[in-house]
Amino acid sequence: MSSRFPSFLAAVLLLASAPAQARELRVCADPNNLPYSARDGSGFENRIASVLAEELGADLRYVWAPQWRGFLRKTLNADLCDLVVGVPVGLERVRTTRPYYTSSYVFVQRGDAVPIASFADPALRSVRIGVHLIGDDGANTPPVEELATRGIVAGVHGYMVYGDIAEPFPLAPIIAAVGSGDIDVAIVWGPSAAFFAARQQPVLRATPVADHDTAVPMAFAFAMGVRQGDDGLAAEIDRAIAARRSEIDAILDAYHVPRPAPSPALTTIGVEP
Amino acid sequence: MASAFVFLVPATASAQEAGAKPQPPAFANPGGANWTMPAANTAATRYSELADITAANVGDLRVAYTFSMGVNRGQEAAPLVVDGTLYVVSPYPNYLYALDLTQPGAPLKWTFAPKPARGAQGVACCDVVNRGAAFADGRLFFNTLDAQTIAVDAATGQEIWRRQMGDIGIGETMTMAPLVAGGKVLVGNSGGEMGVRGWIAALDTASGETVWQAYSTGPDEEVLIGSDFMPHYDQYRGQDLGATTWPEDMWQHGGGTVWGWISYDPELNLVYYGTSNPGPWNSSMRPGDNLWTAGIFARDADTGQARWFYQFSPHDVSDYDGVNENILLDMQWQGQDRKVLVHPDRNGYVYLIDRTSGEVLSANPFHFINSSHGVDLATGRLQYNLEKRPETGRTISDVCPAPPGAKDWQPSSFSHSTGLLYLPHNNLCMDIEETAVGYIAGTPYVGADVKMKAGPGGHRGEFSAWDVAQGKELWTVNERFPVWSGALSTAGDVVFYGTMEGWFKALDARSGEQLWQFKTSSGIIGQPTTWRGPDGKQYVSILSGVGGWAGAIVAGDLDARDGTAALGFVNAMQDLPEHTTKGGTLYVFALP
């Protein structure tokens, strides 16, 4: 992490000249949603928030709330915090910064299985498939939409994306089900799929969806979210992301966040700069 | 009210003929001095025999006293009165209050605070409402948002037992009012939008132990379908249809929750209740009828074994829960005496069903409908209009009714006196526009943008008188907002309901003419009740405090610019904050 030294220097200079009251960066995050965030700071969004706070010379303060329906309304938009570290580009209700990574849905399989990379793979018609469900919120995860469009419904098993918040890893059960053989393939959002796939024994394989003709996008660019109208903070965050780009990338790498190369072929919402 | 308008349709002569008028069953005791359960009796008629307040004098009705509920969220509960004490449940955190009616001003006698888990607030779909308690054997039974059923001593306010019935960790909450039937407390879960699996449970009133529990989806053994099951229509006959009418194991997250009203016929010893819509929302993911969702079960009260089932909305695609009230009546139908139930459904039809067999006798629209063409009485099947069917990526305009239905939870009332059903309901349609990005628990997705709006006429609510035998509306009052409150009818031939602006109204039960109104502090979405006080006077009570799904824009401080909030309901309610603010007050009215 070569960029650490200059910021350390900057911090020292700030100590010498800054007023006694340090600035506070208030971040809203889910206390139990690894790999994204956790109360003990072990999520990749926690790590990125620390880097940003350092860059801004601010003390990091968390406001914890489950990232369920109403999360933004009850936190960021209720003025309890100023920043949400990961939101998809195109999300209404927030002002997004420039995106800082793009990930995609992935197929997760056991290591000895023939890899699946496309919804057109005929194997999907004869295996047990796990998908995340949103509930009846007028929506579902893109793999659910795509499987339904293709009429692949027979072997599909649903796992609630919310998970059980009383358990330590609410997003893990669908990946554990691949390891245990309950299902043959899980089609899950990249960061959580890769994180939990790497923690299975034996390790599971995560293959990004390669289709370019899906009914709904399979790849989403992620940005940070501030309140609508908070253009000043957004500009600061944009500058901070640019300044600490390599550290942020290193954190995403350390968490195995799949980042398929931006390609016009992949159906994507948002674009990484 | 500029927006209130009465349209009178002359009643047909045949409806007035002796014998044609439906009658309440013998067990449907009207409310009198006491009002012990939200629907007054287990036939769910919400009718009082009190006649001190009449069409002639209701204009003099005035406030006797008020009481702050201590919580400014949607107030959907029914105030109960038993032997000089009034009992009422607040929204989360679900305080149970007892007021002493023998003292001037009805002072607080005791408060029971169940202290539900805070996390339950984040799980509830549509405000943190509670629809009230039920009284029996000196005890009050009610549910908490974090899915507990609790029995409290009515005299002392002390807890007798409590049972954790559901798990908020997986999205289960409880908002419904229990029904006590045959020594058992019947309760069910909420949370279909969280992908939970619906159930009803019967708890022993004395001990709180579960006597039976029946799921709404899955294998027969868990749905309690056995040799007693004798449905009227062929499509409900077969092995494990609660599993086989779904792909693989989709039924495990299939919804069918039991958050609405329960009725009970002690002579047939059957309980009746509806199941919510199926999940997940993307209906193409769950080809099949998705039994036993969006329909009605009749079950043996002692064993829970299903007797019959009927599905209002097979393979529902529009969020048409089947949980609305079932009013039990006796009537002549085509020359024969029939035991019937009347069910005004979200899908826009009032169903008249033989409650011994599950046969649909009639199903007539009470609202403008284009999502379906009608009900085939030979097969019982709803005839969908495929042109208005929501599909991913397709823009569809003017689907009627919208997801809250032609009528949501707001319970109707059957007058034993006029023989008419009084229907508070909605006039809402929706547009399904282009898809928008969403995200939950770190996971991005794409969903349809649902925006609800006023139906034909531009008003959003109606209060109608319905002729059960003829299957048609006699008159209707238009309201600016959905009429999200319950109805109450009395032997004084007055009917009561509230509006979301906060007006509490009395109409002439025969003509629909407005006789009286009073502006309360907040919008009304509660259930009016009436009873006789220890002083011998007739009182009428109602909670004021806007909220619920329809009023979430005010109760939950939702952003009026975000039309898709509250599942698209905010779009239809953008002007509600101009008419009311949050509240939580019990109003009690009496004649001077």
PDB file of N, CA, C and O in Angstrom, chain A residues 33 36 67-69 73 86 88 91 93 105 134-140 144-145 148 153-154 156-158 160-165 189 269, chain B residues 123 125 169 193-194 247-250 253 277 280-282 284-285 287 392 437 439-448 558 562 564 567:
ATOM      1  N   ASN A  33     -23.912  -7.830   7.788  1.00  0.00           N
ATOM      2  CA  ASN A  33     -24.151  -8.103   6.374  1.00  0.00           C
ATOM      3  C   ASN A  33     -22.838  -8.323   5.639  1.00  0.00           C
ATOM      4  O   ASN A  33     -22.563  -7.705   4.618  1.00  0.00           O
ATOM      5  N   TYR A  36     -20.179  -7.111   3.087  1.00  0.00           N
ATOM      6  CA  TYR A  36     -20.249  -5.656   2.889  1.00  0.00           C
ATOM      7  C   TYR A  36     -19.882  -4.891   4.153  1.00  0.00           C
ATOM      8  O   TYR A  36     -18.997  -4.048   4.143  1.00  0.00           O
ATOM      9  N   GLN A  67     -29.950  -3.308   6.315  1.00  0.00           N
ATOM     10  CA  GLN A  67     -30.142  -2.730   4.988  1.00  0.00           C
ATOM     11  C   GLN A  67     -31.356  -3.360   4.315  1.00  0.00           C
ATOM     12  O   GLN A  67     -31.258  -4.021   3.289  1.00  0.00           O
ATOM     13  N   TRP A  68     -32.509  -3.146   4.943  1.00  0.00           N
ATOM     14  CA  TRP A  68     -33.755  -3.680   4.437  1.00  0.00           C
ATOM     15  C   TRP A  68     -34.553  -2.554   3.820  1.00  0.00           C
ATOM     16  O   TRP A  68     -34.084  -1.439   3.691  1.00  0.00           O
ATOM     17  N   ARG A  69     -35.781  -2.889   3.482  1.00  0.00           N
ATOM     18  CA  ARG A  69     -36.647  -1.874   2.907  1.00  0.00           C
ATOM     19  C   ARG A  69     -36.741  -0.679   3.862  1.00  0.00           C
ATOM     20  O   ARG A  69     -36.887  -0.850   5.066  1.00  0.00           O
ATOM     21  N   ARG A  73     -34.453   5.662   3.753  1.00  0.00           N
ATOM     22  CA  ARG A  73     -35.410   6.601   4.326  1.00  0.00           C
ATOM     23  C   ARG A  73     -35.149   6.822   5.814  1.00  0.00           C
ATOM     24  O   ARG A  73     -35.210   7.938   6.314  1.00  0.00           O
ATOM     25  N   GLY A  86     -21.989   1.751  -0.278  1.00  0.00           N
ATOM     26  CA  GLY A  86     -22.247   1.021  -1.519  1.00  0.00           C
ATOM     27  C   GLY A  86     -23.696   1.085  -1.939  1.00  0.00           C
ATOM     28  O   GLY A  86     -24.557   0.544  -1.239  1.00  0.00           O
ATOM     29  N   PRO A  88     -26.156   0.930  -5.757  1.00  0.00           N
ATOM     30  CA  PRO A  88     -26.054   0.789  -7.210  1.00  0.00           C
ATOM     31  C   PRO A  88     -26.349   2.110  -7.922  1.00  0.00           C
ATOM     32  O   PRO A  88     -27.207   2.876  -7.485  1.00  0.00           O
ATOM     33  N   LEU A  91     -29.969   4.185  -8.557  1.00  0.00           N
ATOM     34  CA  LEU A  91     -30.919   4.105  -7.446  1.00  0.00           C
ATOM     35  C   LEU A  91     -31.516   5.486  -7.184  1.00  0.00           C
ATOM     36  O   LEU A  91     -30.792   6.466  -7.037  1.00  0.00           O
ATOM     37  N   ARG A  93     -33.686   8.120  -4.821  1.00  0.00           N
ATOM     38  CA  ARG A  93     -33.696   8.426  -3.390  1.00  0.00           C
ATOM     39  C   ARG A  93     -32.339   8.850  -2.842  1.00  0.00           C
ATOM     40  O   ARG A  93     -32.232   9.195  -1.683  1.00  0.00           O
ATOM     41  N   TYR A 105     -23.711 -10.590 -11.263  1.00  0.00           N
ATOM     42  CA  TYR A 105     -24.169 -11.855 -10.722  1.00  0.00           C
ATOM     43  C   TYR A 105     -23.253 -12.959 -11.225  1.00  0.00           C
ATOM     44  O   TYR A 105     -22.680 -12.861 -12.313  1.00  0.00           O
ATOM     45  N   ILE A 134     -36.467 -11.514  -3.236  1.00  0.00           N
ATOM     46  CA  ILE A 134     -36.613 -10.213  -2.565  1.00  0.00           C
ATOM     47  C   ILE A 134     -37.867 -10.203  -1.698  1.00  0.00           C
ATOM     48  O   ILE A 134     -37.989  -9.444  -0.757  1.00  0.00           O
ATOM     49  N   GLY A 135     -38.827 -11.029  -2.014  1.00  0.00           N
ATOM     50  CA  GLY A 135     -40.142 -10.940  -1.380  1.00  0.00           C
ATOM     51  C   GLY A 135     -41.120 -10.499  -2.450  1.00  0.00           C
ATOM     52  O   GLY A 135     -40.830 -10.585  -3.635  1.00  0.00           O
ATOM     53  N   ASP A 136     -42.288 -10.009  -2.047  1.00  0.00           N
ATOM     54  CA  ASP A 136     -43.240  -9.613  -3.091  1.00  0.00           C
ATOM     55  C   ASP A 136     -43.249  -8.101  -3.258  1.00  0.00           C
ATOM     56  O   ASP A 136     -44.255  -7.465  -3.457  1.00  0.00           O
ATOM     57  N   ASP A 137     -42.056  -7.539  -3.235  1.00  0.00           N
ATOM     58  CA  ASP A 137     -41.884  -6.095  -3.280  1.00  0.00           C
ATOM     59  C   ASP A 137     -41.954  -5.562  -4.703  1.00  0.00           C
ATOM     60  O   ASP A 137     -41.368  -4.540  -5.019  1.00  0.00           O
ATOM     61  N   GLY A 138     -42.649  -6.229  -5.585  1.00  0.00           N
ATOM     62  CA  GLY A 138     -42.741  -5.776  -6.967  1.00  0.00           C
ATOM     63  C   GLY A 138     -41.457  -6.038  -7.730  1.00  0.00           C
ATOM     64  O   GLY A 138     -41.225  -5.438  -8.764  1.00  0.00           O
ATOM     65  N   ALA A 139     -40.632  -6.922  -7.207  1.00  0.00           N
ATOM     66  CA  ALA A 139     -39.312  -7.064  -7.792  1.00  0.00           C
ATOM     67  C   ALA A 139     -38.720  -8.412  -7.440  1.00  0.00           C
ATOM     68  O   ALA A 139     -39.174  -9.070  -6.518  1.00  0.00           O
ATOM     69  N   ASN A 140     -37.691  -8.780  -8.185  1.00  0.00           N
ATOM     70  CA  ASN A 140     -36.878  -9.903  -7.772  1.00  0.00           C
ATOM     71  C   ASN A 140     -35.482  -9.767  -8.322  1.00  0.00           C
ATOM     72  O   ASN A 140     -35.210  -8.896  -9.133  1.00  0.00           O
ATOM     73  N   VAL A 144     -33.668 -14.439 -11.114  1.00  0.00           N
ATOM     74  CA  VAL A 144     -35.039 -14.935 -11.050  1.00  0.00           C
ATOM     75  C   VAL A 144     -35.792 -14.510 -12.308  1.00  0.00           C
ATOM     76  O   VAL A 144     -36.487 -15.308 -12.940  1.00  0.00           O
ATOM     77  N   GLU A 145     -35.621 -13.239 -12.689  1.00  0.00           N
ATOM     78  CA  GLU A 145     -36.292 -12.735 -13.881  1.00  0.00           C
ATOM     79  C   GLU A 145     -35.836 -13.508 -15.126  1.00  0.00           C
ATOM     80  O   GLU A 145     -36.631 -13.891 -15.973  1.00  0.00           O
ATOM     81  N   ALA A 148     -37.075 -17.102 -15.180  1.00  0.00           N
ATOM     82  CA  ALA A 148     -38.508 -17.117 -15.478  1.00  0.00           C
ATOM     83  C   ALA A 148     -38.744 -16.842 -16.961  1.00  0.00           C
ATOM     84  O   ALA A 148     -39.572 -17.493 -17.598  1.00  0.00           O
ATOM     85  N   VAL A 153     -37.915 -23.124 -14.385  1.00  0.00           N
ATOM     86  CA  VAL A 153     -38.509 -22.928 -13.064  1.00  0.00           C
ATOM     87  C   VAL A 153     -38.558 -24.212 -12.247  1.00  0.00           C
ATOM     88  O   VAL A 153     -38.741 -24.168 -11.034  1.00  0.00           O
ATOM     89  N   ALA A 154     -38.368 -25.346 -12.927  1.00  0.00           N
ATOM     90  CA  ALA A 154     -38.636 -26.621 -12.244  1.00  0.00           C
ATOM     91  C   ALA A 154     -37.707 -26.878 -11.073  1.00  0.00           C
ATOM     92  O   ALA A 154     -38.143 -27.268  -9.999  1.00  0.00           O
ATOM     93  N   VAL A 156     -35.785 -24.750  -9.389  1.00  0.00           N
ATOM     94  CA  VAL A 156     -35.320 -23.516  -8.746  1.00  0.00           C
ATOM     95  C   VAL A 156     -35.740 -23.472  -7.277  1.00  0.00           C
ATOM     96  O   VAL A 156     -36.903 -23.676  -6.955  1.00  0.00           O
ATOM     97  N   HIS A 157     -34.781 -23.200  -6.413  1.00  0.00           N
ATOM     98  CA  HIS A 157     -35.027 -23.090  -4.984  1.00  0.00           C
ATOM     99  C   HIS A 157     -34.788 -21.644  -4.551  1.00  0.00           C
ATOM    100  O   HIS A 157     -33.807 -21.038  -4.936  1.00  0.00           O
ATOM    101  N   GLY A 158     -35.689 -21.123  -3.756  1.00  0.00           N
ATOM    102  CA  GLY A 158     -35.572 -19.737  -3.327  1.00  0.00           C
ATOM    103  C   GLY A 158     -34.951 -19.598  -1.947  1.00  0.00           C
ATOM    104  O   GLY A 158     -35.217 -20.396  -1.051  1.00  0.00           O
ATOM    105  N   MET A 160     -34.343 -16.408   0.840  1.00  0.00           N
ATOM    106  CA  MET A 160     -34.609 -14.997   1.055  1.00  0.00           C
ATOM    107  C   MET A 160     -33.302 -14.216   1.166  1.00  0.00           C
ATOM    108  O   MET A 160     -32.403 -14.599   1.904  1.00  0.00           O
ATOM    109  N   VAL A 161     -33.213 -13.126   0.425  1.00  0.00           N
ATOM    110  CA  VAL A 161     -31.985 -12.339   0.453  1.00  0.00           C
ATOM    111  C   VAL A 161     -31.775 -11.736   1.839  1.00  0.00           C
ATOM    112  O   VAL A 161     -30.651 -11.538   2.272  1.00  0.00           O
ATOM    113  N   TYR A 162     -32.866 -11.483   2.557  1.00  0.00           N
ATOM    114  CA  TYR A 162     -32.726 -10.905   3.888  1.00  0.00           C
ATOM    115  C   TYR A 162     -31.958 -11.842   4.813  1.00  0.00           C
ATOM    116  O   TYR A 162     -31.228 -11.411   5.674  1.00  0.00           O
ATOM    117  N   GLY A 163     -32.147 -13.147   4.642  1.00  0.00           N
ATOM    118  CA  GLY A 163     -31.536 -14.103   5.540  1.00  0.00           C
ATOM    119  C   GLY A 163     -32.090 -13.959   6.942  1.00  0.00           C
ATOM    120  O   GLY A 163     -33.006 -13.177   7.191  1.00  0.00           O
ATOM    121  N   ASP A 164     -31.529 -14.708   7.853  1.00  0.00           N
ATOM    122  CA  ASP A 164     -31.953 -14.641   9.248  1.00  0.00           C
ATOM    123  C   ASP A 164     -30.979 -13.734   9.987  1.00  0.00           C
ATOM    124  O   ASP A 164     -29.825 -14.083  10.190  1.00  0.00           O
ATOM    125  N   ILE A 165     -31.460 -12.551  10.400  1.00  0.00           N
ATOM    126  CA  ILE A 165     -30.546 -11.582  11.014  1.00  0.00           C
ATOM    127  C   ILE A 165     -30.055 -12.025  12.385  1.00  0.00           C
ATOM    128  O   ILE A 165     -29.173 -11.407  12.946  1.00  0.00           O
ATOM    129  N   TRP A 189     -25.382 -12.431  -6.352  1.00  0.00           N
ATOM    130  CA  TRP A 189     -24.647 -11.193  -6.568  1.00  0.00           C
ATOM    131  C   TRP A 189     -23.168 -11.406  -6.203  1.00  0.00           C
ATOM    132  O   TRP A 189     -22.874 -11.971  -5.137  1.00  0.00           O
ATOM    133  N   ILE A 269     -26.007  -2.041 -15.845  1.00  0.00           N
ATOM    134  CA  ILE A 269     -26.559  -0.735 -15.478  1.00  0.00           C
ATOM    135  C   ILE A 269     -25.429   0.082 -14.880  1.00  0.00           C
ATOM    136  O   ILE A 269     -24.707  -0.388 -14.019  1.00  0.00           O
TER     137      ILE A 269
ATOM    138  N   VAL B 123     -39.309  -4.749  10.076  1.00  0.00           N
ATOM    139  CA  VAL B 123     -39.771  -5.911   9.329  1.00  0.00           C
ATOM    140  C   VAL B 123     -41.163  -5.670   8.759  1.00  0.00           C
ATOM    141  O   VAL B 123     -41.493  -6.121   7.666  1.00  0.00           O
ATOM    142  N   CYS B 125     -44.330  -4.497   6.911  1.00  0.00           N
ATOM    143  CA  CYS B 125     -44.361  -3.972   5.547  1.00  0.00           C
ATOM    144  C   CYS B 125     -44.972  -2.612   5.479  1.00  0.00           C
ATOM    145  O   CYS B 125     -44.559  -1.748   4.751  1.00  0.00           O
ATOM    146  N   GLY B 169     -36.805 -12.566  12.694  1.00  0.00           N
ATOM    147  CA  GLY B 169     -35.543 -12.777  11.978  1.00  0.00           C
ATOM    148  C   GLY B 169     -35.748 -13.219  10.544  1.00  0.00           C
ATOM    149  O   GLY B 169     -34.901 -12.980   9.679  1.00  0.00           O
ATOM    150  N   GLU B 193     -44.749 -10.288   2.111  1.00  0.00           N
ATOM    151  CA  GLU B 193     -43.804  -9.565   1.266  1.00  0.00           C
ATOM    152  C   GLU B 193     -42.362  -9.884   1.633  1.00  0.00           C
ATOM    153  O   GLU B 193     -41.453  -9.533   0.917  1.00  0.00           O
ATOM    154  N   MET B 194     -42.155 -10.542   2.787  1.00  0.00           N
ATOM    155  CA  MET B 194     -40.809 -10.955   3.176  1.00  0.00           C
ATOM    156  C   MET B 194     -40.555 -12.414   2.814  1.00  0.00           C
ATOM    157  O   MET B 194     -39.550 -12.998   3.231  1.00  0.00           O
ATOM    158  N   PRO B 247     -43.542 -24.694  -8.477  1.00  0.00           N
ATOM    159  CA  PRO B 247     -42.318 -25.367  -8.903  1.00  0.00           C
ATOM    160  C   PRO B 247     -41.547 -25.825  -7.675  1.00  0.00           C
ATOM    161  O   PRO B 247     -41.445 -25.083  -6.686  1.00  0.00           O
ATOM    162  N   GLU B 248     -41.015 -27.072  -7.758  1.00  0.00           N
ATOM    163  CA  GLU B 248     -40.123 -27.605  -6.722  1.00  0.00           C
ATOM    164  C   GLU B 248     -40.581 -27.178  -5.317  1.00  0.00           C
ATOM    165  O   GLU B 248     -41.686 -27.482  -4.906  1.00  0.00           O
ATOM    166  N   ASP B 249     -39.765 -26.427  -4.592  1.00  0.00           N
ATOM    167  CA  ASP B 249     -40.123 -26.097  -3.209  1.00  0.00           C
ATOM    168  C   ASP B 249     -40.394 -24.606  -3.017  1.00  0.00           C
ATOM    169  O   ASP B 249     -40.192 -24.060  -1.951  1.00  0.00           O
ATOM    170  N   MET B 250     -40.848 -23.938  -4.080  1.00  0.00           N
ATOM    171  CA  MET B 250     -41.161 -22.504  -3.987  1.00  0.00           C
ATOM    172  C   MET B 250     -42.212 -22.208  -2.909  1.00  0.00           C
ATOM    173  O   MET B 250     -42.293 -21.099  -2.388  1.00  0.00           O
ATOM    174  N   HIS B 253     -41.524 -20.389   0.476  1.00  0.00           N
ATOM    175  CA  HIS B 253     -41.530 -18.934   0.627  1.00  0.00           C
ATOM    176  C   HIS B 253     -42.800 -18.365   0.004  1.00  0.00           C
ATOM    177  O   HIS B 253     -42.821 -17.257  -0.500  1.00  0.00           O
ATOM    178  N   ASN B 277     -51.779 -13.177  -0.610  1.00  0.00           N
ATOM    179  CA  ASN B 277     -51.258 -13.436  -1.954  1.00  0.00           C
ATOM    180  C   ASN B 277     -50.014 -14.330  -1.897  1.00  0.00           C
ATOM    181  O   ASN B 277     -49.333 -14.383  -0.882  1.00  0.00           O
ATOM    182  N   PRO B 280     -42.894 -15.633  -4.636  1.00  0.00           N
ATOM    183  CA  PRO B 280     -42.428 -14.265  -4.797  1.00  0.00           C
ATOM    184  C   PRO B 280     -43.260 -13.513  -5.832  1.00  0.00           C
ATOM    185  O   PRO B 280     -44.091 -14.110  -6.512  1.00  0.00           O
ATOM    186  N   TRP B 281     -43.008 -12.210  -5.911  1.00  0.00           N
ATOM    187  CA  TRP B 281     -43.815 -11.349  -6.760  1.00  0.00           C
ATOM    188  C   TRP B 281     -43.775 -11.789  -8.223  1.00  0.00           C
ATOM    189  O   TRP B 281     -44.783 -11.787  -8.904  1.00  0.00           O
ATOM    190  N   ASN B 282     -42.570 -12.127  -8.696  1.00  0.00           N
ATOM    191  CA  ASN B 282     -42.464 -12.499 -10.112  1.00  0.00           C
ATOM    192  C   ASN B 282     -43.261 -13.778 -10.350  1.00  0.00           C
ATOM    193  O   ASN B 282     -42.817 -14.882 -10.082  1.00  0.00           O
ATOM    194  N   SER B 284     -44.113 -15.347 -12.946  1.00  0.00           N
ATOM    195  CA  SER B 284     -43.676 -16.333 -13.935  1.00  0.00           C
ATOM    196  C   SER B 284     -42.715 -17.335 -13.310  1.00  0.00           C
ATOM    197  O   SER B 284     -42.430 -18.381 -13.888  1.00  0.00           O
ATOM    198  N   MET B 285     -42.231 -17.016 -12.093  1.00  0.00           N
ATOM    199  CA  MET B 285     -41.333 -17.939 -11.386  1.00  0.00           C
ATOM    200  C   MET B 285     -42.117 -19.029 -10.680  1.00  0.00           C
ATOM    201  O   MET B 285     -41.537 -19.977 -10.174  1.00  0.00           O
ATOM    202  N   PRO B 287     -45.198 -20.857 -11.848  1.00  0.00           N
ATOM    203  CA  PRO B 287     -46.347 -21.326 -12.622  1.00  0.00           C
ATOM    204  C   PRO B 287     -47.202 -22.288 -11.797  1.00  0.00           C
ATOM    205  O   PRO B 287     -46.670 -23.045 -10.996  1.00  0.00           O
ATOM    206  N   THR B 392     -42.605  -8.578 -16.496  1.00  0.00           N
ATOM    207  CA  THR B 392     -41.334  -7.861 -16.413  1.00  0.00           C
ATOM    208  C   THR B 392     -41.066  -7.092 -17.696  1.00  0.00           C
ATOM    209  O   THR B 392     -41.210  -7.620 -18.784  1.00  0.00           O
ATOM    210  N   VAL B 437     -33.873   0.500 -10.614  1.00  0.00           N
ATOM    211  CA  VAL B 437     -32.892  -0.222  -9.812  1.00  0.00           C
ATOM    212  C   VAL B 437     -33.286  -0.160  -8.340  1.00  0.00           C
ATOM    213  O   VAL B 437     -33.683   0.883  -7.838  1.00  0.00           O
ATOM    214  N   TYR B 439     -32.186  -2.016  -4.285  1.00  0.00           N
ATOM    215  CA  TYR B 439     -31.115  -2.764  -3.623  1.00  0.00           C
ATOM    216  C   TYR B 439     -31.518  -3.059  -2.201  1.00  0.00           C
ATOM    217  O   TYR B 439     -32.229  -2.286  -1.565  1.00  0.00           O
ATOM    218  N   ILE B 440     -31.141  -4.235  -1.745  1.00  0.00           N
ATOM    219  CA  ILE B 440     -31.519  -4.656  -0.409  1.00  0.00           C
ATOM    220  C   ILE B 440     -30.445  -5.600   0.114  1.00  0.00           C
ATOM    221  O   ILE B 440     -29.935  -6.442  -0.640  1.00  0.00           O
ATOM    222  N   ALA B 441     -30.064  -5.408   1.355  1.00  0.00           N
ATOM    223  CA  ALA B 441     -29.037  -6.250   1.977  1.00  0.00           C
ATOM    224  C   ALA B 441     -27.807  -6.388   1.073  1.00  0.00           C
ATOM    225  O   ALA B 441     -27.265  -7.468   0.904  1.00  0.00           O
ATOM    226  N   GLY B 442     -27.398  -5.274   0.465  1.00  0.00           N
ATOM    227  CA  GLY B 442     -26.201  -5.274  -0.370  1.00  0.00           C
ATOM    228  C   GLY B 442     -26.413  -5.760  -1.783  1.00  0.00           C
ATOM    229  O   GLY B 442     -25.499  -5.732  -2.593  1.00  0.00           O
ATOM    230  N   THR B 443     -27.619  -6.207  -2.097  1.00  0.00           N
ATOM    231  CA  THR B 443     -27.868  -6.892  -3.357  1.00  0.00           C
ATOM    232  C   THR B 443     -28.700  -6.029  -4.304  1.00  0.00           C
ATOM    233  O   THR B 443     -29.818  -5.640  -3.948  1.00  0.00           O
ATOM    234  N   PRO B 444     -28.167  -5.727  -5.482  1.00  0.00           N
ATOM    235  CA  PRO B 444     -28.941  -4.908  -6.429  1.00  0.00           C
ATOM    236  C   PRO B 444     -29.939  -5.749  -7.218  1.00  0.00           C
ATOM    237  O   PRO B 444     -29.732  -6.948  -7.421  1.00  0.00           O
ATOM    238  N   TYR B 445     -31.017  -5.121  -7.630  1.00  0.00           N
ATOM    239  CA  TYR B 445     -31.997  -5.811  -8.457  1.00  0.00           C
ATOM    240  C   TYR B 445     -32.731  -4.779  -9.307  1.00  0.00           C
ATOM    241  O   TYR B 445     -32.504  -3.572  -9.181  1.00  0.00           O
ATOM    242  N   VAL B 446     -33.590  -5.258 -10.155  1.00  0.00           N
ATOM    243  CA  VAL B 446     -34.379  -4.382 -11.004  1.00  0.00           C
ATOM    244  C   VAL B 446     -35.837  -4.728 -10.795  1.00  0.00           C
ATOM    245  O   VAL B 446     -36.207  -5.900 -10.812  1.00  0.00           O
ATOM    246  N   GLY B 447     -36.635  -3.726 -10.522  1.00  0.00           N
ATOM    247  CA  GLY B 447     -38.045  -4.009 -10.252  1.00  0.00           C
ATOM    248  C   GLY B 447     -38.958  -3.075 -11.019  1.00  0.00           C
ATOM    249  O   GLY B 447     -38.547  -2.020 -11.498  1.00  0.00           O
ATOM    250  N   ALA B 448     -40.201  -3.474 -11.106  1.00  0.00           N
ATOM    251  CA  ALA B 448     -41.193  -2.654 -11.783  1.00  0.00           C
ATOM    252  C   ALA B 448     -41.515  -1.437 -10.928  1.00  0.00           C
ATOM    253  O   ALA B 448     -41.557  -1.508  -9.714  1.00  0.00           O
ATOM    254  N   LEU B 558     -42.923   9.483   4.649  1.00  0.00           N
ATOM    255  CA  LEU B 558     -42.384   9.119   3.344  1.00  0.00           C
ATOM    256  C   LEU B 558     -42.319  10.360   2.458  1.00  0.00           C
ATOM    257  O   LEU B 558     -43.037  11.336   2.657  1.00  0.00           O
ATOM    258  N   ASP B 562     -41.388  10.556  -4.056  1.00  0.00           N
ATOM    259  CA  ASP B 562     -41.058   9.179  -4.406  1.00  0.00           C
ATOM    260  C   ASP B 562     -42.349   8.369  -4.523  1.00  0.00           C
ATOM    261  O   ASP B 562     -42.805   7.764  -3.573  1.00  0.00           O
ATOM    262  N   THR B 564     -43.043   5.691  -5.823  1.00  0.00           N
ATOM    263  CA  THR B 564     -42.999   4.236  -5.706  1.00  0.00           C
ATOM    264  C   THR B 564     -42.911   3.781  -4.255  1.00  0.00           C
ATOM    265  O   THR B 564     -42.967   2.595  -3.983  1.00  0.00           O
ATOM    266  N   LEU B 567     -44.697   0.660  -1.751  1.00  0.00           N
ATOM    267  CA  LEU B 567     -45.086  -0.196  -2.875  1.00  0.00           C
ATOM    268  C   LEU B 567     -45.968   0.549  -3.874  1.00  0.00           C
ATOM    269  O   LEU B 567     -46.891  -0.023  -4.445  1.00  0.00           O
TER     270      LEU B 567
END
